[in-house]
């Protein structure tokens, strides 16, 4: 695979792409303001960030296909970003405990001023967590850098009895939809 730039510093996205035999030629994370706009819904937010990341990085790589993504965890309209402190991680886990939430990933592919995007939504159900489970998970530090404060592919997987939708989406990149977009743009030929 040549000419693909991944506009993300996420090791999970690189691992997911490697699972399906894709190695980006370059990894060039976008540096943009990721603050949600006032009243912005999670789905719109995820797609907007993916589009902005792809656009910014495409300006630096004129002939390459640029793949960007952004994953958001939400409870209703409330966006749970990446917790900045152990206390915030604990609050997120407490809020998710015993409830269903959505994981939305916006995916964008850009090249030479042409940009396409879409979103993928997976519903995740958390079991009811004890105070000890939350405390132990927070102490593990696995929550750091993770949307919603957990990693389904790690210790956090023990909290999830069911999902409805794409597992790889919850990890950080919905592979089926991403491959379809890349194929549709002629990136994988």
Tab-separated table of C-alpha atoms in Angstrom:
chain	number	residue	atom	x	y	z
A	1	UNK	CA	0.000	0.000	0.000
A	2	UNK	CA	1.586	3.245	-1.081
A	3	UNK	CA	0.442	6.798	-0.813
A	4	UNK	CA	-1.727	6.416	2.288
A	5	UNK	CA	-1.202	8.851	5.138
A	6	UNK	CA	-2.774	8.145	8.520
A	7	UNK	CA	-3.735	11.431	10.157
A	8	UNK	CA	-3.671	9.909	13.642
A	9	UNK	CA	-1.106	9.136	16.293
A	10	UNK	CA	-3.282	6.358	17.725
A	11	UNK	CA	-1.358	3.099	18.069
A	12	UNK	CA	-4.717	1.291	18.112
A	13	UNK	CA	-5.606	2.581	14.648
A	14	UNK	CA	-2.230	1.464	13.309
A	15	UNK	CA	-2.747	-1.983	14.853
A	16	UNK	CA	-6.247	-2.280	13.390
A	17	UNK	CA	-5.012	-1.338	9.910
A	18	UNK	CA	-2.156	-3.840	10.244
A	19	UNK	CA	-4.718	-6.546	11.082
A	20	UNK	CA	-6.127	-6.167	7.575
A	21	UNK	CA	-2.748	-5.838	5.878
A	22	UNK	CA	-2.585	-2.065	5.540
A	23	UNK	CA	0.558	-0.169	6.483
A	24	UNK	CA	0.325	3.573	5.902
A	25	UNK	CA	3.279	5.092	4.095
A	26	UNK	CA	3.284	7.931	6.617
A	27	UNK	CA	1.744	8.697	9.986
A	28	UNK	CA	1.112	12.419	10.350
A	29	UNK	CA	-1.243	13.335	13.217
A	30	UNK	CA	-3.317	16.461	12.799
A	31	UNK	CA	-2.985	19.114	15.464
A	32	UNK	CA	-6.427	20.700	15.714
A	33	UNK	CA	-8.661	22.043	18.453
A	34	UNK	CA	-10.833	19.089	19.455
A	35	UNK	CA	-13.249	21.040	21.640
A	36	UNK	CA	-16.921	20.314	20.920
A	37	UNK	CA	-18.957	23.252	19.680
A	38	UNK	CA	-21.802	24.465	21.880
A	39	UNK	CA	-24.716	22.039	21.567
A	40	UNK	CA	-22.862	19.808	19.094
A	41	UNK	CA	-24.225	16.278	18.949
A	42	UNK	CA	-21.765	13.372	19.269
A	43	UNK	CA	-22.242	12.060	15.707
A	44	UNK	CA	-21.775	15.485	14.139
A	45	UNK	CA	-18.791	16.170	16.392
A	46	UNK	CA	-16.996	12.925	15.476
A	47	UNK	CA	-17.485	13.459	11.743
A	48	UNK	CA	-16.483	17.138	11.931
A	49	UNK	CA	-13.220	16.284	13.682
A	50	UNK	CA	-12.399	13.508	11.200
A	51	UNK	CA	-13.045	15.878	8.275
A	52	UNK	CA	-10.948	18.656	9.828
A	53	UNK	CA	-8.067	16.285	10.559
A	54	UNK	CA	-8.131	14.875	7.023
A	55	UNK	CA	-8.248	18.363	5.477
A	56	UNK	CA	-5.368	19.720	7.556
A	57	UNK	CA	-3.102	16.764	6.852
A	58	UNK	CA	-4.080	16.612	3.153
A	59	UNK	CA	-2.706	20.130	2.745
A	60	UNK	CA	0.714	18.741	3.717
A	61	UNK	CA	0.478	15.674	1.446
A	62	UNK	CA	-0.895	16.899	-1.879
A	63	UNK	CA	-0.855	13.599	-3.796
A	64	UNK	CA	-1.567	11.124	-1.004
A	65	UNK	CA	-4.822	9.715	0.260
A	66	UNK	CA	-5.232	10.855	3.860
A	67	UNK	CA	-7.234	8.746	6.301
A	68	UNK	CA	-8.450	10.431	9.477
A	69	UNK	CA	-10.759	9.270	12.238
A	70	UNK	CA	-12.142	10.440	15.532
A	71	UNK	CA	-13.879	8.244	18.102
A	72	UNK	CA	-16.375	9.609	20.608
A	73	UNK	CA	-18.080	7.929	23.568
A	74	UNK	CA	-21.443	9.413	24.486
A	75	UNK	CA	-24.229	8.982	26.989
A	76	UNK	CA	-27.217	10.478	25.239
A	77	UNK	CA	-26.088	13.912	24.067
A	78	UNK	CA	-23.209	14.047	26.581
A	79	UNK	CA	-19.778	13.519	25.048
A	80	UNK	CA	-17.287	11.701	27.290
A	81	UNK	CA	-13.875	12.672	25.995
A	82	UNK	CA	-10.498	11.414	27.131
A	83	UNK	CA	-10.339	11.860	30.905
A	84	UNK	CA	-7.535	14.131	32.049
A	85	UNK	CA	-7.335	12.875	35.640
A	86	UNK	CA	-7.982	9.698	37.603
A	87	UNK	CA	-10.921	11.457	39.258
A	88	UNK	CA	-12.473	12.243	35.875
A	89	UNK	CA	-11.895	8.636	34.706
A	90	UNK	CA	-13.681	7.405	37.831
A	91	UNK	CA	-16.618	9.745	37.132
A	92	UNK	CA	-16.884	8.486	33.539
A	93	UNK	CA	-16.867	4.845	34.630
A	94	UNK	CA	-19.464	5.563	37.310
A	95	UNK	CA	-21.667	7.244	34.704
A	96	UNK	CA	-21.271	4.304	32.273
A	97	UNK	CA	-21.884	1.657	34.963
A	98	UNK	CA	-24.981	-0.456	34.271
A	99	UNK	CA	-25.922	1.604	31.214
A	100	UNK	CA	-25.820	1.532	27.453
A	101	UNK	CA	-23.781	4.122	25.629
A	102	UNK	CA	-22.743	4.834	22.065
A	103	UNK	CA	-19.320	4.825	20.484
A	104	UNK	CA	-19.237	6.893	17.304
A	105	UNK	CA	-16.317	7.105	14.919
A	106	UNK	CA	-16.127	9.653	12.171
A	107	UNK	CA	-13.957	8.525	9.245
A	108	UNK	CA	-12.699	10.821	6.494
A	109	UNK	CA	-10.559	10.263	3.419
A	110	UNK	CA	-9.100	13.260	1.609
A	111	UNK	CA	-6.968	13.735	-1.476
A	112	UNK	CA	-6.236	16.825	-3.545
A	113	UNK	CA	-9.171	18.842	-2.225
A	114	UNK	CA	-11.634	15.951	-2.485
A	115	UNK	CA	-13.037	14.758	0.848
A	116	UNK	CA	-15.515	12.062	1.795
A	117	UNK	CA	-16.653	11.059	5.259
A	118	UNK	CA	-19.092	8.947	7.211
A	119	UNK	CA	-19.854	7.882	10.758
A	120	UNK	CA	-20.245	4.476	12.362
A	121	UNK	CA	-22.130	3.998	15.628
A	122	UNK	CA	-21.882	1.013	17.975
A	123	UNK	CA	-24.026	0.579	21.058
A	124	UNK	CA	-22.143	-0.763	24.090
A	125	UNK	CA	-23.642	-2.119	27.290
A	126	UNK	CA	-21.675	-1.891	30.532
A	127	UNK	CA	-22.368	-4.186	33.468
A	128	UNK	CA	-22.957	-2.564	36.832
A	129	UNK	CA	-19.516	-1.787	38.236
A	130	UNK	CA	-18.600	-1.962	41.899
A	131	UNK	CA	-16.614	0.812	43.544
A	132	UNK	CA	-13.716	-1.652	43.808
A	133	UNK	CA	-13.821	-2.464	40.071
A	134	UNK	CA	-13.770	1.226	39.224
A	135	UNK	CA	-10.937	1.901	41.656
A	136	UNK	CA	-8.859	-1.020	40.347
A	137	UNK	CA	-9.421	-0.018	36.727
A	138	UNK	CA	-8.465	3.578	37.382
A	139	UNK	CA	-5.328	2.365	39.205
A	140	UNK	CA	-4.385	0.311	36.111
A	141	UNK	CA	-3.910	3.569	34.160
A	142	UNK	CA	-5.471	1.924	31.079
A	143	UNK	CA	-8.035	4.742	30.878
A	144	UNK	CA	-5.368	7.277	29.885
A	145	UNK	CA	-5.818	8.556	26.347
A	146	UNK	CA	-9.041	6.583	25.846
A	147	UNK	CA	-12.359	8.134	24.851
A	148	UNK	CA	-14.854	7.474	27.628
A	149	UNK	CA	-12.044	6.367	29.923
A	150	UNK	CA	-11.899	2.679	29.003
A	151	UNK	CA	-10.387	0.262	26.484
A	152	UNK	CA	-12.632	-2.582	25.326
A	153	UNK	CA	-9.563	-4.387	23.918
A	154	UNK	CA	-7.917	-4.396	27.349
A	155	UNK	CA	-9.017	-4.776	30.941
A	156	UNK	CA	-12.118	-2.706	30.170
A	157	UNK	CA	-13.433	-5.557	28.061
A	158	UNK	CA	-14.510	-7.275	31.282
A	159	UNK	CA	-17.089	-4.492	31.759
A	160	UNK	CA	-18.862	-5.118	28.441
A	161	UNK	CA	-21.345	-8.024	28.292
A	162	UNK	CA	-22.757	-6.941	24.916
A	163	UNK	CA	-22.287	-4.666	21.947
A	164	UNK	CA	-24.505	-3.979	18.973
A	165	UNK	CA	-22.363	-3.076	15.984
A	166	UNK	CA	-18.696	-2.980	15.083
A	167	UNK	CA	-16.185	-4.135	17.695
A	168	UNK	CA	-13.289	-2.472	15.830
A	169	UNK	CA	-15.260	0.779	15.959
A	170	UNK	CA	-15.182	0.639	19.757
A	171	UNK	CA	-11.415	0.045	19.619
A	172	UNK	CA	-11.035	3.143	17.420
A	173	UNK	CA	-11.506	2.390	13.698
A	174	UNK	CA	-14.432	0.528	12.101
A	175	UNK	CA	-12.540	-1.709	9.689
A	176	UNK	CA	-15.339	-2.817	7.356
A	177	UNK	CA	-16.469	0.739	6.689
A	178	UNK	CA	-12.927	2.105	6.487
A	179	UNK	CA	-11.895	-0.515	3.926
A	180	UNK	CA	-15.034	0.212	1.891
A	181	UNK	CA	-14.178	3.930	1.841
A	182	UNK	CA	-10.555	3.296	0.895
A	183	UNK	CA	-11.592	0.865	-1.846
A	184	UNK	CA	-14.211	3.294	-3.114
A	185	UNK	CA	-11.561	5.996	-3.418
A	186	UNK	CA	-9.137	3.669	-5.223
A	187	UNK	CA	-6.708	3.712	-2.296
A	188	UNK	CA	-6.214	-0.041	-2.080
A	189	UNK	CA	-5.546	-0.813	-5.740
